[in-house]
Amino acid sequence: MNPIAPDKQIALVDRLTEACGGGYSPDVRRRYFITGPQWAPAYQGQAVFHAPVRPPVTFETVIEEYAKMGVNYWCTHDTDVIPTQDLFTPRQDEIVARIKASLSKNGLKCSMVTTETFHHAVWAAGPAAESPDVRAYTQRRLENTVGIGHELGAQYCVYWPGSLGYYTQGAIDETQTLRWYADGINAACEADIHIAKQYKRPPLKHCLEAKPFEPQAEILLPTSDAMLAFIFSGLVRYPEMVGLNPEYLHELMWGGAPRASLARALLCGKLFHFDINDGYRLKHDVDIAVGLVNPLDWLNVLVLLRAHNYEGPFNLDYKPPRTTSAHAVFSMSLPTSIDRFITLWEMAGEVSSDPIIREATDALKAGGAVSDPKDVGSIVEANKELLSLHELIGHRIFQILIGAHRGRTYSL
Ligand code: GLO
Ligand code: MG
Ligand code: MG
């Protein structure tokens, strides 16, 4: 093949994206509670070892592009859109008014707001540092975000306490730090109760998000389970207002099974919000788009969520890779991510209604007829053949993933 001239590359990528087919129309995409973060397309490709590769984009562009794509909801960190030095000033109000205008012009809603408590130098020792000044500032920031959330009509507020931890062991008292962190969440909930009344709106759903590694060396609330224990520890004053925003990759990163983490959150009634992406076990937070690494696992996750009538947001918390251009972020990366999610969701519906899986599952639940229930040997004998259905169900789910249940074959 001849080299592809730079001015022909966009056309090539667009043509091949189109040739992939299988894309959904914006109207179809709008049927799902998919939320688009400001930070996903605005991510410039930078990291500890990486320089940025893409230019900055404004919230106006992001909101407009989401609207064109068929994403109904937008969400943001406070400082994604308001520079830190402009928070609490009239500049903040001006920016929030511009966001409102841009959302309404494009027919989008704001689903969620979140406070950045990990990037700025003020959080060097975390949002619950020893210094009372840092903690008082944290509380003001959290309360301020709640106010922005109500002003923008959000339903959810997310907290990722990524810098709640340490580099050098023994330097902080973990129990004290967690108490101080709870003070921050309590202040946000209290402010919410007050502000919600002023706006005549229900209070927000406050969602904690765990990540096992990064950016601290050791993290105090590394998993969704740790956060459940924290919510029910007695430190959180309004536990009914606080739930979880698990992230698929964050649960996978520590070696857990995301589906089991979600199941535990569901049992506690705490699965409020869900960050969707993909990646690898026991690696750093690569935030690859949904379904590109673990489509089978993702399919199973969605089967679980459908079975439990999860109705919260699916938040596209991923990072378009550095190899994807600024143009392709909107023309290829985001739409294909959304479409893989929709396909997996619909496929999960097929798994749930598949007659083979249904019959196998019912048979397993019926169990074998045991001749002597007190005799361990008869229990084993009675179920021995039935248990082969476990592997058969796995095979059937794979067939559904590749379309074999609809007759797709490979003839050699
Ligand atoms: C980082 C987190 C981050 C959060 C966001 C929402 O690893 O996934 O993107 O989801 O800060 O609070
Ligand atoms: Mg996340
Ligand atoms: Mg992540």
Tab-separated table of C-alpha atoms and ligand atoms in Angstrom:
chain	number	residue	atom	x	y	z
A	1	MET	CA	0.000	0.000	0.000
A	2	ASN	CA	1.191	3.531	-0.714
A	3	PRO	CA	1.686	5.929	2.197
A	4	ILE	CA	-1.568	7.673	3.193
A	5	ALA	CA	-1.124	11.429	2.935
A	6	PRO	CA	-2.029	13.247	6.171
A	7	ASP	CA	-4.893	15.115	4.476
A	8	LYS	CA	-6.458	11.788	3.380
A	9	GLN	CA	-6.331	10.081	6.775
A	10	ILE	CA	-9.549	11.444	8.303
A	11	ALA	CA	-11.479	10.303	5.238
A	12	LEU	CA	-9.901	6.850	5.500
A	13	VAL	CA	-10.706	6.438	9.211
A	14	ASP	CA	-14.265	7.720	8.660
A	15	ARG	CA	-14.800	5.382	5.703
A	16	LEU	CA	-13.544	2.344	7.618
A	17	THR	CA	-15.609	3.287	10.693
A	18	GLU	CA	-18.659	3.435	8.426
A	19	ALA	CA	-17.660	0.160	6.770
A	20	CYS	CA	-17.673	-1.578	10.163
A	21	GLY	CA	-21.441	-1.072	10.175
A	22	GLY	CA	-23.532	-2.035	13.175
A	23	GLY	CA	-23.793	1.543	14.425
A	24	TYR	CA	-27.023	2.716	16.042
A	25	SER	CA	-28.828	5.921	15.206
A	26	PRO	CA	-28.750	8.786	17.716
A	27	ASP	CA	-32.435	8.107	18.441
A	28	VAL	CA	-31.717	4.513	19.401
A	29	ARG	CA	-28.780	5.588	21.588
A	30	ARG	CA	-31.031	8.071	23.387
A	31	ARG	CA	-33.155	5.202	24.757
A	32	TYR	CA	-30.374	4.206	27.159
A	33	PHE	CA	-29.293	5.977	30.340
A	34	ILE	CA	-25.791	6.555	28.973
A	35	THR	CA	-23.967	9.513	30.453
A	36	GLY	CA	-21.062	11.302	28.826
A	37	PRO	CA	-18.390	12.805	31.048
A	38	GLN	CA	-16.718	16.069	30.095
A	39	TRP	CA	-13.364	14.499	30.914
A	40	ALA	CA	-13.521	11.507	28.531
A	41	PRO	CA	-13.314	13.440	25.234
A	42	ALA	CA	-11.378	16.266	26.915
A	43	TYR	CA	-8.634	13.851	27.979
A	44	GLN	CA	-5.560	14.938	26.063
A	45	GLY	CA	-3.647	11.692	26.406
A	46	GLN	CA	-1.367	12.871	29.196
A	47	ALA	CA	-0.150	10.697	32.089
A	48	VAL	CA	2.915	10.352	34.301
A	49	PHE	CA	5.015	9.126	31.395
A	50	HIS	CA	2.973	10.686	28.583
A	51	ALA	CA	2.828	14.143	27.061
A	52	PRO	CA	-0.565	15.290	25.764
A	53	VAL	CA	-1.352	14.314	22.170
A	54	ARG	CA	-4.645	16.136	21.591
A	55	PRO	CA	-5.620	19.809	21.936
A	56	PRO	CA	-8.003	20.939	24.695
A	57	VAL	CA	-11.753	20.980	23.957
A	58	THR	CA	-14.402	23.177	25.523
A	59	PHE	CA	-17.567	22.016	27.243
A	60	GLU	CA	-19.540	23.681	24.442
A	61	THR	CA	-17.954	21.339	21.895
A	62	VAL	CA	-18.320	18.280	24.113
A	63	ILE	CA	-22.006	18.967	24.794
A	64	GLU	CA	-22.697	19.641	21.124
A	65	GLU	CA	-20.944	16.456	20.026
A	66	TYR	CA	-22.761	14.335	22.625
A	67	ALA	CA	-26.048	15.764	21.364
A	68	LYS	CA	-25.217	14.845	17.766
A	69	MET	CA	-24.195	11.342	18.818
A	70	GLY	CA	-27.350	10.683	20.825
A	71	VAL	CA	-25.995	10.917	24.390
A	72	ASN	CA	-28.668	12.556	26.547
A	73	TYR	CA	-26.664	13.275	29.671
A	74	TRP	CA	-23.441	15.100	30.441
A	75	CYS	CA	-21.435	15.084	33.674
A	76	THR	CA	-18.354	16.840	34.946
A	77	HIS	CA	-15.798	17.483	37.665
A	78	ASP	CA	-16.047	21.017	39.048
A	79	THR	CA	-12.557	21.919	37.787
A	80	ASP	CA	-13.037	20.316	34.351
A	81	VAL	CA	-15.069	23.417	33.584
A	82	ILE	CA	-14.292	25.981	36.295
A	83	PRO	CA	-10.623	26.790	36.890
A	84	THR	CA	-9.737	26.252	40.562
A	85	GLN	CA	-9.061	29.954	41.131
A	86	ASP	CA	-12.513	30.875	39.766
A	87	LEU	CA	-14.450	28.606	42.127
A	88	PHE	CA	-16.582	30.506	44.689
A	89	THR	CA	-16.363	33.698	42.573
A	90	PRO	CA	-18.794	35.378	40.154
A	91	ARG	CA	-16.785	33.694	37.345
A	92	GLN	CA	-18.153	30.369	38.605
A	93	ASP	CA	-21.729	31.615	38.237
A	94	GLU	CA	-21.008	32.887	34.731
A	95	ILE	CA	-19.559	29.528	33.673
A	96	VAL	CA	-22.432	27.575	35.228
A	97	ALA	CA	-24.880	29.843	33.380
A	98	ARG	CA	-23.018	29.173	30.110
A	99	ILE	CA	-23.166	25.417	30.775
A	100	LYS	CA	-26.912	25.632	31.408
A	101	ALA	CA	-27.390	27.523	28.177
A	102	SER	CA	-25.296	25.052	26.219
A	103	LEU	CA	-27.133	22.043	27.712
A	104	SER	CA	-30.544	23.482	26.940
A	105	LYS	CA	-29.543	24.592	23.428
A	106	ASN	CA	-28.474	21.015	22.665
A	107	GLY	CA	-31.288	19.274	24.547
A	108	LEU	CA	-28.977	17.612	27.075
A	109	LYS	CA	-29.322	17.211	30.820
A	110	CYS	CA	-26.624	17.190	33.465
A	111	SER	CA	-26.756	13.817	35.238
A	112	MET	CA	-23.916	14.105	37.701
A	113	VAL	CA	-21.350	16.424	39.211
A	114	THR	CA	-18.164	15.455	41.019
A	115	THR	CA	-15.514	17.317	42.960
A	116	GLU	CA	-11.910	17.000	41.852
A	117	THR	CA	-10.101	16.115	45.093
A	118	PHE	CA	-6.984	14.502	43.662
A	119	HIS	CA	-5.198	16.733	41.121
A	120	HIS	CA	-4.584	20.147	42.642
A	121	ALA	CA	-1.614	20.789	44.948
A	122	VAL	CA	-3.984	21.476	47.832
A	123	TRP	CA	-4.751	17.718	47.944
A	124	ALA	CA	-1.096	16.685	48.198
A	125	ALA	CA	-1.895	14.959	51.494
A	126	GLY	CA	-5.396	14.025	50.371
A	127	PRO	CA	-8.853	15.527	50.925
A	128	ALA	CA	-8.821	14.515	54.621
A	129	ALA	CA	-5.341	15.753	55.487
A	130	GLU	CA	-4.222	16.600	59.029
A	131	SER	CA	-4.431	20.330	58.367
A	132	PRO	CA	-7.834	21.676	59.492
A	133	ASP	CA	-7.544	24.278	56.704
A	134	VAL	CA	-7.321	21.631	54.003
A	135	ARG	CA	-10.315	19.807	55.456
A	136	ALA	CA	-12.375	22.969	55.746
A	137	TYR	CA	-11.500	23.771	52.116
A	138	THR	CA	-12.477	20.214	51.070
A	139	GLN	CA	-15.856	20.636	52.727
A	140	ARG	CA	-16.456	23.957	51.003
A	141	ARG	CA	-15.567	22.371	47.678
A	142	LEU	CA	-17.906	19.421	48.226
A	143	GLU	CA	-20.746	21.725	49.308
A	144	ASN	CA	-20.102	23.980	46.339
A	145	THR	CA	-20.339	21.027	43.942
A	146	VAL	CA	-23.672	20.024	45.455
A	147	GLY	CA	-24.885	23.576	44.758
A	148	ILE	CA	-23.664	23.382	41.152
A	149	GLY	CA	-25.395	20.003	40.822
A	150	HIS	CA	-28.759	21.437	41.844
A	151	GLU	CA	-28.316	24.483	39.653
A	152	LEU	CA	-27.632	22.205	36.650
A	153	GLY	CA	-30.434	19.780	37.534
A	154	ALA	CA	-28.195	16.790	38.351
A	155	GLN	CA	-29.449	13.708	40.187
A	156	TYR	CA	-26.101	12.291	41.270
A	157	CYS	CA	-22.923	13.436	42.923
A	158	VAL	CA	-19.823	11.215	42.730
A	159	TYR	CA	-16.782	11.073	45.009
A	160	TRP	CA	-13.591	9.378	43.967
A	161	PRO	CA	-11.265	9.829	46.946
A	162	GLY	CA	-8.208	8.764	44.955
A	163	SER	CA	-5.743	10.574	47.172
A	164	LEU	CA	-7.150	9.234	50.436
A	165	GLY	CA	-4.095	7.244	51.427
A	166	TYR	CA	-0.363	7.621	51.733
A	167	TYR	CA	3.057	7.031	50.252
A	168	THR	CA	4.933	6.506	53.525
A	169	GLN	CA	3.401	4.111	55.997
A	170	GLY	CA	2.939	5.338	59.545
A	171	ALA	CA	2.799	8.979	58.503
A	172	ILE	CA	-0.989	9.145	58.901
A	173	ASP	CA	-3.494	7.598	61.263
A	174	GLU	CA	-5.889	5.622	59.065
A	175	THR	CA	-8.835	5.628	61.486
A	176	GLN	CA	-8.573	9.367	62.058
A	177	THR	CA	-8.262	10.051	58.318
A	178	LEU	CA	-11.376	8.016	57.596
A	179	ARG	CA	-13.290	9.916	60.293
A	180	TRP	CA	-12.220	13.176	58.719
A	181	TYR	CA	-13.203	11.911	55.293
A	182	ALA	CA	-16.658	11.049	56.662
A	183	ASP	CA	-16.902	14.626	57.955
A	184	GLY	CA	-16.548	15.797	54.346
A	185	ILE	CA	-19.276	13.470	53.067
A	186	ASN	CA	-21.512	14.465	55.992
A	187	ALA	CA	-21.008	18.149	55.207
A	188	ALA	CA	-21.940	17.530	51.557
A	189	CYS	CA	-25.105	15.617	52.533
A	190	GLU	CA	-26.100	18.301	55.027
A	191	ALA	CA	-25.577	21.038	52.452
A	192	ASP	CA	-27.595	18.949	50.009
A	193	ILE	CA	-30.568	18.627	52.386
A	194	HIS	CA	-30.564	22.391	52.749
A	195	ILE	CA	-29.958	23.318	49.073
A	196	ALA	CA	-32.433	20.717	47.754
A	197	LYS	CA	-35.155	22.390	49.832
A	198	GLN	CA	-34.313	25.785	48.370
A	199	TYR	CA	-34.526	24.350	44.850
A	200	LYS	CA	-37.616	22.280	45.732
A	201	ARG	CA	-35.854	19.237	44.330
A	202	PRO	CA	-35.086	15.842	45.869
A	203	PRO	CA	-31.578	15.572	47.320
A	204	LEU	CA	-28.822	14.128	45.157
A	205	LYS	CA	-27.674	10.526	45.301
A	206	HIS	CA	-24.161	10.606	46.734
A	207	CYS	CA	-21.991	7.882	45.215
A	208	LEU	CA	-18.582	6.749	46.434
A	209	GLU	CA	-16.169	5.356	43.855
A	210	ALA	CA	-13.330	3.052	44.867
A	211	LYS	CA	-10.059	2.394	43.067
A	212	PRO	CA	-7.482	-0.018	44.459
A	213	PHE	CA	-4.263	1.631	43.203
A	214	GLU	CA	-3.281	5.154	42.090
A	215	PRO	CA	-2.618	7.953	42.683
A	216	GLN	CA	-1.643	7.144	46.277
A	217	ALA	CA	0.698	4.239	46.943
A	218	GLU	CA	-1.733	2.798	49.491
A	219	ILE	CA	-5.434	3.593	49.414
A	220	LEU	CA	-7.684	3.662	52.482
A	221	LEU	CA	-10.921	2.732	50.688
A	222	PRO	CA	-9.630	0.560	47.838
A	223	THR	CA	-12.715	-1.447	46.872
A	224	SER	CA	-16.477	-1.098	46.649
A	225	ASP	CA	-16.735	-3.506	49.576
A	226	ALA	CA	-14.520	-1.282	51.709
A	227	MET	CA	-16.822	1.581	50.829
A	228	LEU	CA	-19.920	-0.385	51.798
A	229	ALA	CA	-18.340	-1.025	55.183
A	230	PHE	CA	-17.549	2.705	55.426
A	231	ILE	CA	-21.142	3.699	54.554
A	232	PHE	CA	-22.494	1.393	57.259
A	233	SER	CA	-19.711	2.116	59.793
A	234	GLY	CA	-21.678	4.694	61.753
A	235	LEU	CA	-19.338	7.473	60.594
A	236	VAL	CA	-21.579	8.439	57.683
A	237	ARG	CA	-24.440	10.449	59.146
A	238	TYR	CA	-26.924	9.970	56.292
A	239	PRO	CA	-26.224	6.423	55.084
A	240	GLU	CA	-29.501	6.372	53.153
A	241	MET	CA	-28.213	9.229	50.946
A	242	VAL	CA	-24.902	7.540	50.188
A	243	GLY	CA	-24.262	4.628	47.824
A	244	LEU	CA	-21.717	3.483	45.290
A	245	ASN	CA	-20.419	4.334	41.868
A	246	PRO	CA	-18.431	1.185	41.117
A	247	GLU	CA	-16.189	1.315	38.088
A	248	TYR	CA	-15.861	-1.889	36.081
A	249	LEU	CA	-12.087	-1.674	35.712
A	250	HIS	CA	-11.454	-0.579	39.299
A	251	GLU	CA	-13.036	-3.799	40.565
A	252	LEU	CA	-11.113	-5.858	38.024
A	253	MET	CA	-7.787	-4.149	38.781
A	254	TRP	CA	-7.443	-5.657	42.259
A	255	GLY	CA	-8.249	-9.106	40.908
A	256	GLY	CA	-11.901	-9.130	41.860
A	257	ALA	CA	-14.832	-10.270	39.756
A	258	PRO	CA	-16.714	-7.088	38.772
A	259	ARG	CA	-19.966	-9.028	38.528
A	260	ALA	CA	-19.617	-10.260	42.121
A	261	SER	CA	-18.728	-6.740	43.373
A	262	LEU	CA	-21.828	-5.398	41.691
A	263	ALA	CA	-23.910	-8.209	43.156
A	264	ARG	CA	-22.773	-7.283	46.678
A	265	ALA	CA	-23.644	-3.629	46.027
A	266	LEU	CA	-27.066	-4.669	44.708
A	267	LEU	CA	-27.739	-6.761	47.810
A	268	CYS	CA	-27.100	-3.690	49.956
A	269	GLY	CA	-29.311	-1.505	47.735
A	270	LYS	CA	-26.287	0.654	47.014
A	271	LEU	CA	-25.692	0.329	43.277
A	272	PHE	CA	-26.524	3.953	42.426
A	273	HIS	CA	-24.254	4.700	39.435
A	274	PHE	CA	-21.862	2.683	37.256
A	275	ASP	CA	-18.663	3.730	35.435
A	276	ILE	CA	-18.277	1.608	32.330
A	277	ASN	CA	-14.941	0.813	30.733
A	278	ASP	CA	-12.513	-2.084	30.365
A	279	GLY	CA	-8.921	-3.088	31.045
A	280	TYR	CA	-6.722	-5.745	32.567
A	281	ARG	CA	-6.386	-7.405	35.972
A	282	LEU	CA	-3.606	-6.280	38.307
A	283	LYS	CA	-2.488	-3.434	36.046
A	284	HIS	CA	-2.830	0.328	36.294
A	285	ASP	CA	-6.003	2.216	35.433
A	286	VAL	CA	-5.899	2.025	31.629
A	287	ASP	CA	-9.580	3.003	31.192
A	288	ILE	CA	-10.022	1.286	27.832
A	289	ALA	CA	-13.460	1.597	26.248
A	290	VAL	CA	-16.142	-0.918	27.167
A	291	GLY	CA	-15.939	-4.399	25.654
A	292	LEU	CA	-12.518	-4.125	24.015
A	293	VAL	CA	-10.801	-6.415	26.514
A	294	ASN	CA	-13.394	-8.521	28.310
A	295	PRO	CA	-16.551	-8.709	26.180
A	296	LEU	CA	-17.658	-12.038	27.662
A	297	ASP	CA	-17.270	-10.780	31.214
A	298	TRP	CA	-19.087	-7.577	30.253
A	299	LEU	CA	-21.946	-9.567	28.775
A	300	ASN	CA	-22.277	-11.431	32.054
A	301	VAL	CA	-22.177	-8.192	34.061
A	302	LEU	CA	-25.072	-6.849	32.010
A	303	VAL	CA	-27.044	-10.071	32.434
A	304	LEU	CA	-26.786	-9.519	36.192
A	305	LEU	CA	-27.832	-5.864	35.968
A	306	ARG	CA	-30.809	-6.679	33.752
A	307	ALA	CA	-31.886	-9.438	36.134
A	308	HIS	CA	-31.892	-6.930	39.003
A	309	ASN	CA	-33.551	-4.083	37.086
A	310	TYR	CA	-30.635	-1.688	37.521
A	311	GLU	CA	-31.919	1.663	36.306
A	312	GLY	CA	-29.019	3.990	37.097
A	313	PRO	CA	-26.618	5.642	34.667
A	314	PHE	CA	-23.972	3.933	32.576
A	315	ASN	CA	-21.193	6.471	32.630
A	316	LEU	CA	-18.619	6.374	29.826
A	317	ASP	CA	-15.624	6.776	32.138
A	318	TYR	CA	-12.905	5.744	29.731
A	319	LYS	CA	-9.973	7.395	28.044
A	320	PRO	CA	-9.699	7.412	24.278
A	321	PRO	CA	-6.195	6.019	23.680
A	322	ARG	CA	-3.311	8.290	22.712
A	323	THR	CA	-3.355	6.736	19.249
A	324	THR	CA	-6.842	8.142	18.608
A	325	SER	CA	-6.934	11.627	17.078
A	326	ALA	CA	-8.996	14.585	18.270
A	327	HIS	CA	-11.309	14.070	15.275
A	328	ALA	CA	-11.692	10.339	15.875
A	329	VAL	CA	-12.522	10.837	19.582
A	330	PHE	CA	-15.937	12.108	18.474
A	331	SER	CA	-16.328	10.395	15.104
A	332	MET	CA	-15.185	6.894	16.078
A	333	SER	CA	-14.132	6.347	19.693
A	334	LEU	CA	-17.241	7.553	21.544
A	335	PRO	CA	-19.876	6.276	19.079
A	336	THR	CA	-18.303	2.829	18.801
A	337	SER	CA	-18.017	2.578	22.606
A	338	ILE	CA	-21.674	3.461	23.005
A	339	ASP	CA	-22.683	0.997	20.299
A	340	ARG	CA	-20.696	-1.866	21.856
A	341	PHE	CA	-22.416	-1.155	25.148
A	342	ILE	CA	-25.857	-1.188	23.504
A	343	THR	CA	-25.060	-4.408	21.646
A	344	LEU	CA	-23.866	-6.087	24.844
A	345	TRP	CA	-26.970	-4.863	26.685
A	346	GLU	CA	-29.286	-6.275	24.028
A	347	MET	CA	-27.268	-9.474	23.903
A	348	ALA	CA	-27.668	-9.744	27.688
A	349	GLY	CA	-31.422	-9.715	27.053
A	350	GLU	CA	-30.938	-12.676	24.700
A	351	VAL	CA	-28.986	-14.537	27.375
A	352	SER	CA	-31.765	-13.956	29.902
A	353	SER	CA	-34.454	-15.253	27.558
A	354	ASP	CA	-32.486	-18.035	25.863
A	355	PRO	CA	-34.514	-21.275	26.141
A	356	ILE	CA	-31.430	-23.465	26.560
A	357	ILE	CA	-30.029	-21.342	29.393
A	358	ARG	CA	-33.459	-21.119	30.995
A	359	GLU	CA	-34.052	-24.838	30.944
A	360	ALA	CA	-30.537	-25.563	32.185
A	361	THR	CA	-30.867	-23.033	35.021
A	362	ASP	CA	-34.284	-24.321	36.049
A	363	ALA	CA	-33.008	-27.893	36.025
A	364	LEU	CA	-30.065	-26.937	38.235
A	365	LYS	CA	-32.407	-25.248	40.666
A	366	ALA	CA	-34.748	-28.252	40.702
A	367	GLY	CA	-31.753	-30.454	41.561
A	368	GLY	CA	-31.628	-34.268	41.300
A	369	ALA	CA	-34.028	-36.406	43.255
A	370	VAL	CA	-31.949	-37.694	46.143
A	371	SER	CA	-32.823	-41.157	47.393
A	372	ASP	CA	-31.409	-40.576	50.877
A	373	PRO	CA	-30.954	-36.836	51.714
A	374	LYS	CA	-28.956	-37.718	54.839
A	375	ASP	CA	-26.376	-39.645	52.849
A	376	VAL	CA	-23.661	-37.506	51.286
A	377	GLY	CA	-22.976	-40.142	48.633
A	378	SER	CA	-26.576	-40.081	47.398
A	379	ILE	CA	-26.541	-36.280	47.218
A	380	VAL	CA	-23.446	-36.410	44.990
A	381	GLU	CA	-24.917	-39.186	42.820
A	382	ALA	CA	-28.235	-37.376	42.398
A	383	ASN	CA	-26.670	-34.172	41.045
A	384	LYS	CA	-23.592	-35.463	39.259
A	385	GLU	CA	-24.861	-35.334	35.676
A	386	LEU	CA	-26.881	-32.189	36.200
A	387	LEU	CA	-23.820	-30.167	37.161
A	388	SER	CA	-22.420	-30.532	33.634
A	389	LEU	CA	-24.932	-27.815	32.796
A	390	HIS	CA	-22.655	-25.190	34.374
A	391	GLU	CA	-20.120	-25.572	31.598
A	392	LEU	CA	-22.864	-25.893	29.012
A	393	ILE	CA	-24.304	-22.535	30.118
A	394	GLY	CA	-20.833	-21.000	29.701
A	395	HIS	CA	-20.658	-22.443	26.183
A	396	ARG	CA	-24.106	-21.107	25.331
A	397	ILE	CA	-23.232	-17.597	26.538
A	398	PHE	CA	-20.131	-17.719	24.318
A	399	GLN	CA	-22.339	-18.780	21.386
A	400	ILE	CA	-24.612	-15.827	22.036
A	401	LEU	CA	-21.578	-13.520	22.162
A	402	ILE	CA	-20.409	-14.630	18.733
A	403	GLY	CA	-23.864	-14.979	17.203
A	404	ALA	CA	-23.749	-18.791	16.848
A	405	HIS	CA	-27.234	-19.010	18.404
A	406	ARG	CA	-28.462	-17.134	15.330
A	407	GLY	CA	-26.786	-19.546	12.971
A	408	ARG	CA	-23.377	-17.936	12.474
A	409	THR	CA	-21.016	-20.757	11.566
A	410	TYR	CA	-17.447	-21.220	10.427
A	411	SER	CA	-17.153	-24.034	7.928
A	412	LEU	CA	-13.719	-25.376	7.335
B	1	GLO	C1	-10.338	7.732	38.140
B	1	GLO	C2	-11.769	7.724	38.276
B	1	GLO	C3	-12.374	9.046	37.899
B	1	GLO	C4	-13.701	9.192	38.533
B	1	GLO	C5	-14.155	10.597	38.474
B	1	GLO	C6	-15.534	10.762	39.019
B	1	GLO	O1	-9.706	6.746	38.146
B	1	GLO	O2	-12.337	6.707	37.542
B	1	GLO	O3	-12.454	9.184	36.521
B	1	GLO	O4	-14.625	8.340	37.956
B	1	GLO	O5	-13.270	11.365	39.202
B	1	GLO	O6	-15.524	11.230	40.280
B	2	MG	MG	-14.402	6.210	37.367
B	3	MG	MG	-10.558	3.973	35.826
